[in-house]
mmCIF file of N, CA and C in Angstrom:
data_model
loop_
_atom_site.group_PDB
_atom_site.id
_atom_site.type_symbol
_atom_site.label_atom_id
_atom_site.label_comp_id
_atom_site.label_asym_id
_atom_site.label_seq_id
_atom_site.Cartn_x
_atom_site.Cartn_y
_atom_site.Cartn_z
ATOM 1 N N MET V 6 0.796 -1.395 0.067
ATOM 2 C CA MET V 6 0.003 0.062 0.265
ATOM 3 C C MET V 6 0.754 1.140 0.052
ATOM 4 N N ARG V 7 1.895 1.214 0.935
ATOM 5 C CA ARG V 7 3.011 2.261 0.867
ATOM 6 C C ARG V 7 3.618 2.603 -0.283
ATOM 7 N N ARG V 8 3.826 1.450 -1.083
ATOM 8 C CA ARG V 8 4.659 1.711 -2.512
ATOM 9 C C ARG V 8 3.729 1.886 -3.287
ATOM 10 N N THR V 9 2.212 1.803 -3.667
ATOM 11 C CA THR V 9 1.411 2.235 -4.377
ATOM 12 C C THR V 9 1.159 3.906 -4.050
ATOM 13 N N ALA V 10 1.444 4.204 -3.194
ATOM 14 C CA ALA V 10 0.804 5.831 -2.565
ATOM 15 C C ALA V 10 2.333 6.352 -2.695
ATOM 16 N N ALA V 11 3.414 6.053 -2.400
ATOM 17 C CA ALA V 11 4.585 6.771 -3.149
ATOM 18 C C ALA V 11 4.799 6.880 -4.730
ATOM 19 N N VAL V 12 4.271 5.732 -5.701
ATOM 20 C CA VAL V 12 4.590 5.747 -6.884
ATOM 21 C C VAL V 12 3.054 6.954 -7.393
ATOM 22 N N ILE V 13 2.337 7.079 -6.830
ATOM 23 C CA ILE V 13 1.391 8.093 -7.098
ATOM 24 C C ILE V 13 1.708 9.250 -7.117
ATOM 25 N N MET V 14 2.550 9.427 -5.787
ATOM 26 C CA MET V 14 3.156 10.550 -5.291
ATOM 27 C C MET V 14 4.065 11.379 -6.038
ATOM 28 N N ALA V 15 4.654 10.119 -6.670
ATOM 29 C CA ALA V 15 5.921 10.410 -7.535
ATOM 30 C C ALA V 15 5.529 11.317 -8.881
ATOM 31 N N LEU V 16 4.450 10.231 -9.467
ATOM 32 C CA LEU V 16 3.906 10.561 -10.478
ATOM 33 C C LEU V 16 3.101 11.974 -10.679
ATOM 34 N N THR V 17 2.383 12.088 -9.236
ATOM 35 C CA THR V 17 1.686 13.430 -9.570
ATOM 36 C C THR V 17 2.498 14.648 -9.263
ATOM 37 N N LEU V 18 3.880 14.766 -8.540
ATOM 38 C CA LEU V 18 4.942 15.625 -8.486
ATOM 39 C C LEU V 18 5.573 15.824 -9.816
ATOM 40 N N MET V 19 5.780 14.761 -11.125
ATOM 41 C CA MET V 19 6.300 14.929 -12.165
ATOM 42 C C MET V 19 5.638 15.485 -12.823
ATOM 43 N N ILE V 20 4.363 14.985 -13.200
ATOM 44 C CA ILE V 20 3.328 15.532 -13.957
ATOM 45 C C ILE V 20 2.927 17.103 -13.700
ATOM 46 N N GLY V 21 2.794 17.577 -12.348
ATOM 47 C CA GLY V 21 3.048 18.841 -11.838
ATOM 48 C C GLY V 21 4.235 19.445 -12.420
ATOM 49 N N LEU V 22 5.548 18.931 -12.399
ATOM 50 C CA LEU V 22 6.618 19.747 -12.577
ATOM 51 C C LEU V 22 6.758 20.076 -13.602
ATOM 52 N N ALA V 23 6.191 18.701 -14.908
ATOM 53 C CA ALA V 23 5.734 19.190 -16.401
ATOM 54 C C ALA V 23 5.239 20.385 -16.794
ATOM 55 N N GLY V 24 4.098 20.444 -15.619
ATOM 56 C CA GLY V 24 3.089 21.627 -16.084
ATOM 57 C C GLY V 24 3.719 22.871 -16.449
ATOM 58 N N CYS V 25 4.996 23.156 -15.643
ATOM 59 C CA CYS V 25 5.606 24.221 -15.407
ATOM 60 C C CYS V 25 6.530 24.844 -16.452
ATOM 61 N N GLU V 26 6.468 23.900 -17.607
ATOM 62 C CA GLU V 26 7.624 24.222 -18.647
ATOM 63 C C GLU V 26 6.652 25.238 -19.559
ATOM 64 N N THR V 27 7.135 25.881 -20.430
ATOM 65 C CA THR V 27 6.554 26.953 -21.465
ATOM 66 C C THR V 27 6.642 26.331 -22.399
ATOM 67 N N TYR V 28 5.437 25.794 -23.280
ATOM 68 C CA TYR V 28 5.364 24.844 -24.340
ATOM 69 C C TYR V 28 5.012 25.901 -25.695
ATOM 70 N N CYS V 29 6.011 25.858 -26.458
ATOM 71 C CA CYS V 29 6.022 26.555 -27.757
ATOM 72 C C CYS V 29 5.342 25.944 -28.999
ATOM 73 N N PRO V 30 4.479 26.005 -29.550
ATOM 74 C CA PRO V 30 4.412 25.156 -30.999
ATOM 75 C C PRO V 30 5.041 25.768 -31.756
ATOM 76 N N ALA V 31 5.300 24.582 -32.735
ATOM 77 C CA ALA V 31 6.299 24.771 -33.879
ATOM 78 C C ALA V 31 5.591 25.697 -35.228
ATOM 79 N N ILE V 32 5.024 26.822 -34.677
ATOM 80 C CA ILE V 32 4.351 27.368 -36.099
ATOM 81 C C ILE V 32 5.244 28.747 -36.371
ATOM 82 N N GLY V 33 4.711 29.521 -37.290
ATOM 83 C CA GLY V 33 5.173 30.519 -37.732
ATOM 84 C C GLY V 33 4.091 31.569 -37.611
ATOM 85 N N TRP V 34 4.368 32.727 -38.045
ATOM 86 C CA TRP V 34 3.741 34.051 -37.869
ATOM 87 C C TRP V 34 3.783 34.842 -39.271
ATOM 88 N N SER V 35 3.089 36.005 -39.243
ATOM 89 C CA SER V 35 3.434 36.815 -40.363
ATOM 90 C C SER V 35 3.142 38.111 -39.829
ATOM 91 N N ASN V 36 4.318 38.974 -40.091
ATOM 92 C CA ASN V 36 4.387 40.485 -39.855
ATOM 93 C C ASN V 36 3.685 41.072 -40.675
ATOM 94 N N SER V 37 3.151 42.250 -40.183
ATOM 95 C CA SER V 37 2.581 43.052 -41.274
ATOM 96 C C SER V 37 2.424 44.685 -41.028
ATOM 97 N N VAL V 38 2.380 45.417 -41.567
ATOM 98 C CA VAL V 38 2.717 46.892 -41.657
ATOM 99 C C VAL V 38 1.383 47.194 -42.335
ATOM 100 N N ARG V 39 0.427 48.554 -41.702
ATOM 101 C CA ARG V 39 -0.559 49.111 -42.764
ATOM 102 C C ARG V 39 0.187 50.201 -43.642
ATOM 103 N N VAL V 40 -0.300 50.811 -44.323
ATOM 104 C CA VAL V 40 0.088 51.612 -45.243
ATOM 105 C C VAL V 40 -1.085 52.035 -45.625
ATOM 106 N N ASP V 41 -1.022 53.481 -45.358
ATOM 107 C CA ASP V 41 -2.042 54.717 -45.454
ATOM 108 C C ASP V 41 -2.088 55.564 -47.107
ATOM 109 N N THR V 42 -2.867 55.188 -47.987
ATOM 110 C CA THR V 42 -3.017 55.936 -49.439
ATOM 111 C C THR V 42 -3.573 56.950 -49.784
ATOM 112 N N SER V 43 -4.222 57.374 -48.662
ATOM 113 C CA SER V 43 -5.203 58.441 -48.612
ATOM 114 C C SER V 43 -4.911 60.138 -49.330
ATOM 115 N N ALA V 44 -3.723 60.080 -49.098
ATOM 116 C CA ALA V 44 -3.352 61.469 -49.746
ATOM 117 C C ALA V 44 -2.914 61.475 -51.002
ATOM 118 N N ILE V 45 -2.978 59.988 -51.944
ATOM 119 C CA ILE V 45 -2.856 60.053 -53.393
ATOM 120 C C ILE V 45 -3.818 59.961 -53.944
ATOM 121 N N ASP V 46 -4.272 60.543 -54.553
ATOM 122 C CA ASP V 46 -5.822 60.300 -55.536
ATOM 123 C C ASP V 46 -5.673 59.028 -56.467
ATOM 124 N N GLY V 47 -6.649 58.142 -56.592
ATOM 125 C CA GLY V 47 -6.971 56.994 -57.585
ATOM 126 C C GLY V 47 -5.806 55.836 -57.682
ATOM 127 N N VAL V 48 -5.389 55.483 -56.498
ATOM 128 C CA VAL V 48 -4.855 54.334 -56.097
ATOM 129 C C VAL V 48 -5.502 53.119 -55.864
ATOM 130 N N THR V 49 -5.198 52.240 -56.881
ATOM 131 C CA THR V 49 -5.841 51.244 -57.293
ATOM 132 C C THR V 49 -5.273 49.648 -57.332
ATOM 133 N N ASP V 50 -3.744 50.120 -57.272
ATOM 134 C CA ASP V 50 -2.950 48.845 -56.878
ATOM 135 C C ASP V 50 -1.643 49.471 -56.121
ATOM 136 N N LEU V 51 -0.912 48.268 -55.286
ATOM 137 C CA LEU V 51 0.130 48.636 -54.323
ATOM 138 C C LEU V 51 1.103 47.630 -54.441
ATOM 139 N N GLN V 52 2.197 47.881 -54.927
ATOM 140 C CA GLN V 52 3.384 46.613 -54.834
ATOM 141 C C GLN V 52 4.303 47.321 -53.603
ATOM 142 N N PHE V 53 4.917 46.088 -53.066
ATOM 143 C CA PHE V 53 5.731 46.936 -52.301
ATOM 144 C C PHE V 53 7.421 45.806 -52.363
ATOM 145 N N CYS V 54 8.416 46.189 -52.268
ATOM 146 C CA CYS V 54 9.520 45.443 -52.536
ATOM 147 C C CYS V 54 10.421 45.475 -51.667
ATOM 148 N N ILE V 55 11.359 44.300 -51.122
ATOM 149 C CA ILE V 55 12.269 44.363 -49.679
ATOM 150 C C ILE V 55 13.375 43.480 -50.663
ATOM 151 N N ASP V 56 14.423 44.830 -50.813
ATOM 152 C CA ASP V 56 15.748 44.487 -51.120
ATOM 153 C C ASP V 56 15.319 43.728 -52.991
ATOM 154 N N GLU V 57 15.368 42.697 -53.172
ATOM 155 C CA GLU V 57 14.974 42.643 -54.756
ATOM 156 C C GLU V 57 13.802 41.638 -54.969
ATOM 157 N N GLU V 58 13.193 41.469 -53.828
ATOM 158 C CA GLU V 58 11.812 40.707 -53.891
ATOM 159 C C GLU V 58 10.718 41.747 -53.640
ATOM 160 N N CYS V 59 9.868 41.469 -54.920
ATOM 161 C CA CYS V 59 8.785 42.566 -54.648
ATOM 162 C C CYS V 59 7.168 41.532 -54.976
ATOM 163 N N SER V 60 6.495 42.108 -54.234
ATOM 164 C CA SER V 60 5.029 41.251 -54.065
ATOM 165 C C SER V 60 4.536 41.645 -55.248
ATOM 166 N N PRO V 61 3.441 40.639 -55.818
ATOM 167 C CA PRO V 61 2.306 40.523 -57.007
ATOM 168 C C PRO V 61 1.947 41.736 -57.185
ATOM 169 N N ARG V 62 1.565 42.191 -58.333
ATOM 170 C CA ARG V 62 0.312 43.212 -58.467
ATOM 171 C C ARG V 62 -1.231 42.501 -58.803
ATOM 172 N N ALA V 63 -2.021 43.345 -59.034
ATOM 173 C CA ALA V 63 -3.252 43.224 -59.092
ATOM 174 C C ALA V 63 -3.418 42.867 -60.583
ATOM 175 N N ASP V 64 -2.438 43.783 -61.578
ATOM 176 C CA ASP V 64 -2.590 43.704 -63.163
ATOM 177 C C ASP V 64 -1.963 42.212 -63.383
ATOM 178 N N GLY V 65 -1.321 41.304 -62.645
ATOM 179 C CA GLY V 65 -1.050 40.105 -62.983
ATOM 180 C C GLY V 65 0.346 40.000 -63.002
ATOM 181 N N THR V 66 1.384 41.172 -62.701
ATOM 182 C CA THR V 66 2.639 41.063 -62.605
ATOM 183 C C THR V 66 2.936 40.117 -61.496
ATOM 184 N N GLN V 67 3.887 39.199 -61.805
ATOM 185 C CA GLN V 67 4.396 38.173 -60.971
ATOM 186 C C GLN V 67 5.188 38.708 -60.239
ATOM 187 N N PRO V 68 5.492 38.214 -58.937
ATOM 188 C CA PRO V 68 6.372 38.415 -57.877
ATOM 189 C C PRO V 68 7.688 38.255 -58.192
ATOM 190 N N THR V 69 8.374 38.629 -57.407
ATOM 191 C CA THR V 69 10.097 38.475 -57.929
ATOM 192 C C THR V 69 10.784 37.869 -56.568
ATOM 193 N N GLY V 70 11.855 37.207 -57.106
ATOM 194 C CA GLY V 70 12.954 37.081 -55.396
ATOM 195 C C GLY V 70 12.099 35.381 -55.284
ATOM 196 N N SER V 71 13.135 34.817 -54.402
ATOM 197 C CA SER V 71 12.764 33.549 -53.903
ATOM 198 C C SER V 71 11.706 33.229 -53.067
ATOM 199 N N VAL V 72 11.227 34.128 -52.156
ATOM 200 C CA VAL V 72 10.265 33.885 -51.458
ATOM 201 C C VAL V 72 9.133 35.073 -51.431
ATOM 202 N N ALA V 73 9.343 35.698 -52.578
ATOM 203 C CA ALA V 73 7.987 36.639 -52.574
ATOM 204 C C ALA V 73 7.007 36.352 -52.645
ATOM 205 N N THR V 74 6.719 34.980 -53.038
ATOM 206 C CA THR V 74 5.113 34.458 -53.137
ATOM 207 C C THR V 74 4.570 34.542 -51.367
ATOM 208 N N MET V 75 5.088 34.824 -50.792
ATOM 209 C CA MET V 75 4.648 35.030 -49.516
ATOM 210 C C MET V 75 4.541 36.627 -49.222
ATOM 211 N N LEU V 76 4.895 37.330 -50.010
ATOM 212 C CA LEU V 76 4.735 38.896 -49.686
ATOM 213 C C LEU V 76 3.332 39.027 -50.752
ATOM 214 N N ARG V 77 2.547 39.857 -50.104
ATOM 215 C CA ARG V 77 1.576 40.418 -50.850
ATOM 216 C C ARG V 77 0.845 41.724 -49.910
ATOM 217 N N ALA V 78 0.271 42.456 -50.579
ATOM 218 C CA ALA V 78 -0.652 43.561 -50.225
ATOM 219 C C ALA V 78 -2.353 43.237 -49.972
ATOM 220 N N ASP V 79 -2.955 43.586 -49.021
ATOM 221 C CA ASP V 79 -4.369 43.167 -48.916
ATOM 222 C C ASP V 79 -4.931 44.821 -48.869
ATOM 223 N N GLN V 80 -6.019 45.213 -49.823
ATOM 224 C CA GLN V 80 -6.506 46.306 -49.978
ATOM 225 C C GLN V 80 -7.816 46.647 -48.880
ATOM 226 N N ASP V 81 -8.117 47.719 -48.326
ATOM 227 C CA ASP V 81 -9.317 47.995 -47.497
ATOM 228 C C ASP V 81 -9.510 49.488 -47.698
ATOM 229 N N GLY V 82 -9.805 49.999 -48.893
ATOM 230 C CA GLY V 82 -10.009 51.383 -48.784
ATOM 231 C C GLY V 82 -8.989 51.800 -49.494
ATOM 232 N N ASP V 83 -8.380 53.029 -48.604
ATOM 233 C CA ASP V 83 -7.324 53.879 -48.719
ATOM 234 C C ASP V 83 -6.259 52.698 -48.022
ATOM 235 N N ASP V 84 -6.535 52.074 -47.294
ATOM 236 C CA ASP V 84 -5.422 51.242 -46.391
ATOM 237 C C ASP V 84 -4.978 50.048 -47.026
ATOM 238 N N TRP V 85 -3.597 49.437 -46.711
ATOM 239 C CA TRP V 85 -3.303 48.287 -47.536
ATOM 240 C C TRP V 85 -2.589 47.998 -46.251
ATOM 241 N N THR V 86 -2.705 46.529 -46.330
ATOM 242 C CA THR V 86 -1.652 45.805 -45.298
ATOM 243 C C THR V 86 -0.726 45.211 -45.992
ATOM 244 N N LEU V 87 0.520 45.158 -45.575
ATOM 245 C CA LEU V 87 1.598 44.472 -45.982
ATOM 246 C C LEU V 87 1.779 43.237 -45.704
ATOM 247 N N ASN V 88 1.465 42.115 -45.826
ATOM 248 C CA ASN V 88 1.938 41.014 -45.309
ATOM 249 C C ASN V 88 3.435 40.162 -45.575
ATOM 250 N N LEU V 89 4.431 40.670 -44.573
ATOM 251 C CA LEU V 89 5.491 40.175 -44.891
ATOM 252 C C LEU V 89 6.257 38.509 -44.462
ATOM 253 N N ASP V 90 5.354 37.810 -44.193
ATOM 254 C CA ASP V 90 6.019 36.679 -43.700
ATOM 255 C C ASP V 90 6.763 36.512 -42.320
ATOM 256 N N MET V 91 7.697 35.827 -41.898
ATOM 257 C CA MET V 91 8.310 35.998 -40.697
ATOM 258 C C MET V 91 9.211 37.230 -40.505
ATOM 259 N N THR V 92 9.704 38.263 -41.770
ATOM 260 C CA THR V 92 10.597 39.205 -41.616
ATOM 261 C C THR V 92 10.167 40.492 -41.157
ATOM 262 N N ALA V 93 11.016 41.031 -40.577
ATOM 263 C CA ALA V 93 10.878 42.399 -40.292
ATOM 264 C C ALA V 93 12.024 43.144 -41.049
ATOM 265 N N PRO V 94 11.751 43.685 -42.225
ATOM 266 C CA PRO V 94 12.995 44.390 -42.926
ATOM 267 C C PRO V 94 13.166 45.935 -42.117
ATOM 268 N N GLU V 95 14.082 46.438 -42.490
ATOM 269 C CA GLU V 95 14.215 47.991 -42.158
ATOM 270 C C GLU V 95 13.710 48.787 -42.682
ATOM 271 N N SER V 96 13.568 48.244 -43.917
ATOM 272 C CA SER V 96 12.783 49.676 -45.089
ATOM 273 C C SER V 96 12.332 48.924 -46.230
ATOM 274 N N VAL V 97 11.067 49.253 -46.489
ATOM 275 C CA VAL V 97 10.125 48.508 -47.614
ATOM 276 C C VAL V 97 10.371 50.183 -49.343
ATOM 277 N N VAL V 98 10.483 49.259 -50.154
ATOM 278 C CA VAL V 98 9.859 50.503 -51.351
ATOM 279 C C VAL V 98 8.598 50.295 -51.747
ATOM 280 N N ILE V 99 7.518 51.363 -51.588
ATOM 281 C CA ILE V 99 6.154 50.832 -52.037
ATOM 282 C C ILE V 99 6.002 51.861 -53.224
ATOM 283 N N ARG V 100 5.263 51.071 -54.000
ATOM 284 C CA ARG V 100 4.953 51.617 -55.303
ATOM 285 C C ARG V 100 3.425 51.753 -55.485
ATOM 286 N N VAL V 101 2.846 52.638 -55.884
ATOM 287 C CA VAL V 101 1.522 52.625 -55.992
ATOM 288 C C VAL V 101 1.073 53.128 -57.433
ATOM 289 N N PHE V 102 -0.194 52.636 -57.747
ATOM 290 C CA PHE V 102 -0.555 52.484 -59.364
ATOM 291 C C PHE V 102 -1.905 52.821 -59.796
ATOM 292 N N ALA V 103 -2.307 53.715 -61.120
ATOM 293 C CA ALA V 103 -3.676 54.092 -61.010
ATOM 294 C C ALA V 103 -4.312 52.792 -61.915
ATOM 295 N N ALA V 104 -5.778 53.065 -61.709
ATOM 296 C CA ALA V 104 -6.325 51.625 -62.802
ATOM 297 C C ALA V 104 -5.695 51.219 -64.107
ATOM 298 N N ASP V 105 -5.180 52.273 -64.622
ATOM 299 C CA ASP V 105 -4.555 52.051 -66.020
ATOM 300 C C ASP V 105 -3.134 51.923 -65.927
ATOM 301 N N GLY V 106 -2.420 51.327 -64.857
ATOM 302 C CA GLY V 106 -1.095 50.857 -64.283
ATOM 303 C C GLY V 106 -0.057 51.962 -64.387
ATOM 304 N N THR V 107 -0.580 53.081 -64.564
ATOM 305 C CA THR V 107 0.541 54.331 -64.487
ATOM 306 C C THR V 107 1.048 54.308 -62.814
ATOM 307 N N LEU V 108 2.331 54.604 -62.788
ATOM 308 C CA LEU V 108 2.696 54.686 -61.797
ATOM 309 C C LEU V 108 2.403 55.880 -60.814
ATOM 310 N N LEU V 109 1.978 55.881 -59.852
ATOM 311 C CA LEU V 109 1.778 57.338 -59.303
ATOM 312 C C LEU V 109 2.801 57.835 -58.147
ATOM 313 N N GLY V 110 3.233 56.626 -57.802
ATOM 314 C CA GLY V 110 4.555 57.525 -56.809
ATOM 315 C C GLY V 110 5.240 55.924 -56.210
ATOM 316 N N GLU V 111 6.590 56.391 -55.911
ATOM 317 C CA GLU V 111 7.483 55.283 -55.654
ATOM 318 C C GLU V 111 8.210 55.586 -54.589
ATOM 319 N N SER V 112 8.192 55.236 -53.213
ATOM 320 C CA SER V 112 8.855 55.796 -52.083
ATOM 321 C C SER V 112 9.810 54.711 -51.173
ATOM 322 N N GLU V 113 10.611 54.871 -50.643
ATOM 323 C CA GLU V 113 11.233 54.013 -49.582
ATOM 324 C C GLU V 113 11.269 54.578 -48.401
ATOM 325 N N HIS V 114 10.554 53.575 -47.440
ATOM 326 C CA HIS V 114 10.344 53.856 -45.957
ATOM 327 C C HIS V 114 11.208 53.068 -45.114
ATOM 328 N N THR V 115 11.382 53.523 -43.825
ATOM 329 C CA THR V 115 12.434 52.934 -42.681
ATOM 330 C C THR V 115 10.929 52.433 -41.956
ATOM 331 N N ILE V 116 10.836 51.376 -41.360
ATOM 332 C CA ILE V 116 10.358 50.748 -40.614
ATOM 333 C C ILE V 116 10.787 50.204 -39.175
ATOM 334 N N GLU V 117 9.871 50.853 -38.114
ATOM 335 C CA GLU V 117 10.427 50.751 -36.776
ATOM 336 C C GLU V 117 9.658 49.965 -36.045
ATOM 337 N N TRP V 118 9.874 48.581 -36.154
ATOM 338 C CA TRP V 118 9.602 47.412 -35.174
ATOM 339 C C TRP V 118 9.536 47.044 -34.001
ATOM 340 N N THR V 119 8.515 46.564 -33.310
ATOM 341 C CA THR V 119 8.637 46.274 -31.778
ATOM 342 C C THR V 119 8.525 44.806 -31.988
ATOM 343 N N PRO V 120 9.407 44.274 -31.364
ATOM 344 C CA PRO V 120 9.732 42.739 -31.322
ATOM 345 C C PRO V 120 8.243 42.166 -30.177
ATOM 346 N N PRO V 121 8.112 41.176 -30.311
ATOM 347 C CA PRO V 121 6.909 40.185 -29.572
ATOM 348 C C PRO V 121 7.541 40.463 -28.124
ATOM 349 N N THR V 122 6.700 40.283 -27.299
ATOM 350 C CA THR V 122 7.136 39.990 -25.957
ATOM 351 C C THR V 122 6.619 38.350 -25.774
ATOM 352 N N GLY V 123 7.303 37.887 -24.487
ATOM 353 C CA GLY V 123 6.678 36.595 -24.254
ATOM 354 C C GLY V 123 8.050 35.331 -24.762
ATOM 355 N N GLN V 124 8.215 34.570 -24.461
ATOM 356 C CA GLN V 124 8.935 33.302 -24.788
ATOM 357 C C GLN V 124 8.913 32.629 -25.870
ATOM 358 N N CYS V 125 7.824 32.539 -26.520
ATOM 359 C CA CYS V 125 7.322 32.140 -27.663
ATOM 360 C C CYS V 125 7.336 32.835 -28.770
ATOM 361 N N GLY V 126 7.817 34.193 -29.228
ATOM 362 C CA GLY V 126 8.015 35.036 -29.989
ATOM 363 C C GLY V 126 6.857 35.212 -30.731
ATOM 364 N N GLY V 127 6.332 35.806 -31.761
ATOM 365 C CA GLY V 127 5.505 35.821 -32.806
ATOM 366 C C GLY V 127 5.638 37.139 -33.614
ATOM 367 N N ALA V 128 4.800 37.631 -34.118
ATOM 368 C CA ALA V 128 4.544 38.617 -34.935
ATOM 369 C C ALA V 128 5.130 39.832 -34.092
ATOM 370 N N SER V 129 5.838 40.667 -34.938
ATOM 371 C CA SER V 129 6.536 41.968 -34.594
ATOM 372 C C SER V 129 5.448 43.150 -35.074
ATOM 373 N N THR V 130 5.353 44.343 -34.133
ATOM 374 C CA THR V 130 4.478 45.126 -35.085
ATOM 375 C C THR V 130 5.052 46.787 -35.170
ATOM 376 N N ALA V 131 4.315 47.531 -35.946
ATOM 377 C CA ALA V 131 4.929 48.673 -36.409
ATOM 378 C C ALA V 131 3.843 49.870 -37.023
ATOM 379 N N PRO V 132 4.375 50.863 -36.336
ATOM 380 C CA PRO V 132 3.585 52.114 -36.796
ATOM 381 C C PRO V 132 3.070 52.014 -38.303
ATOM 382 N N PRO V 133 2.037 52.821 -38.735
ATOM 383 C CA PRO V 133 1.623 52.698 -39.943
ATOM 384 C C PRO V 133 2.531 53.571 -40.761
ATOM 385 N N VAL V 134 2.760 53.236 -42.128
ATOM 386 C CA VAL V 134 3.343 54.006 -43.454
ATOM 387 C C VAL V 134 2.241 54.822 -43.413
ATOM 388 N N VAL V 135 2.181 56.262 -43.879
ATOM 389 C CA VAL V 135 1.696 57.205 -44.062
ATOM 390 C C VAL V 135 1.986 57.738 -45.851
ATOM 391 N N LEU V 136 1.352 57.360 -46.888
ATOM 392 C CA LEU V 136 2.160 58.087 -47.961
ATOM 393 C C LEU V 136 1.675 59.699 -48.095
ATOM 394 N N ALA V 137 2.589 60.386 -48.662
ATOM 395 C CA ALA V 137 2.560 61.541 -48.812
ATOM 396 C C ALA V 137 1.984 61.751 -50.412
ATOM 397 N N GLY V 138 1.013 63.093 -50.384
ATOM 398 C CA GLY V 138 0.428 63.227 -51.722
ATOM 399 C C GLY V 138 1.615 64.025 -52.823
#
């Protein structure tokens, strides 16, 4: 009886101690930054580039670079969200286009990232980029 009680107690202690460890699932995340294009009239498409890798465009222009398929820009009115996979680049080149494909502007922007807190990591955050007209 004592032996059974000792085994149960030891198992309970081991399970309890195992619960104190932090478990981080092996998953990824996507860093993103919002871009405000409201100061530029007629923006219907946006492309961004990090080094030599560029996102695709709505007109069918294909992405460039080795992992560019993970880069994309999603539109919500005058706001665009740049999806950057798990990278947090220091700068990004943003190109905006009119409906007929005319380049309305191109500019490079420095991004000030705030790293995640906690033991498991996660997405970094950044203030929005506001494009000037």
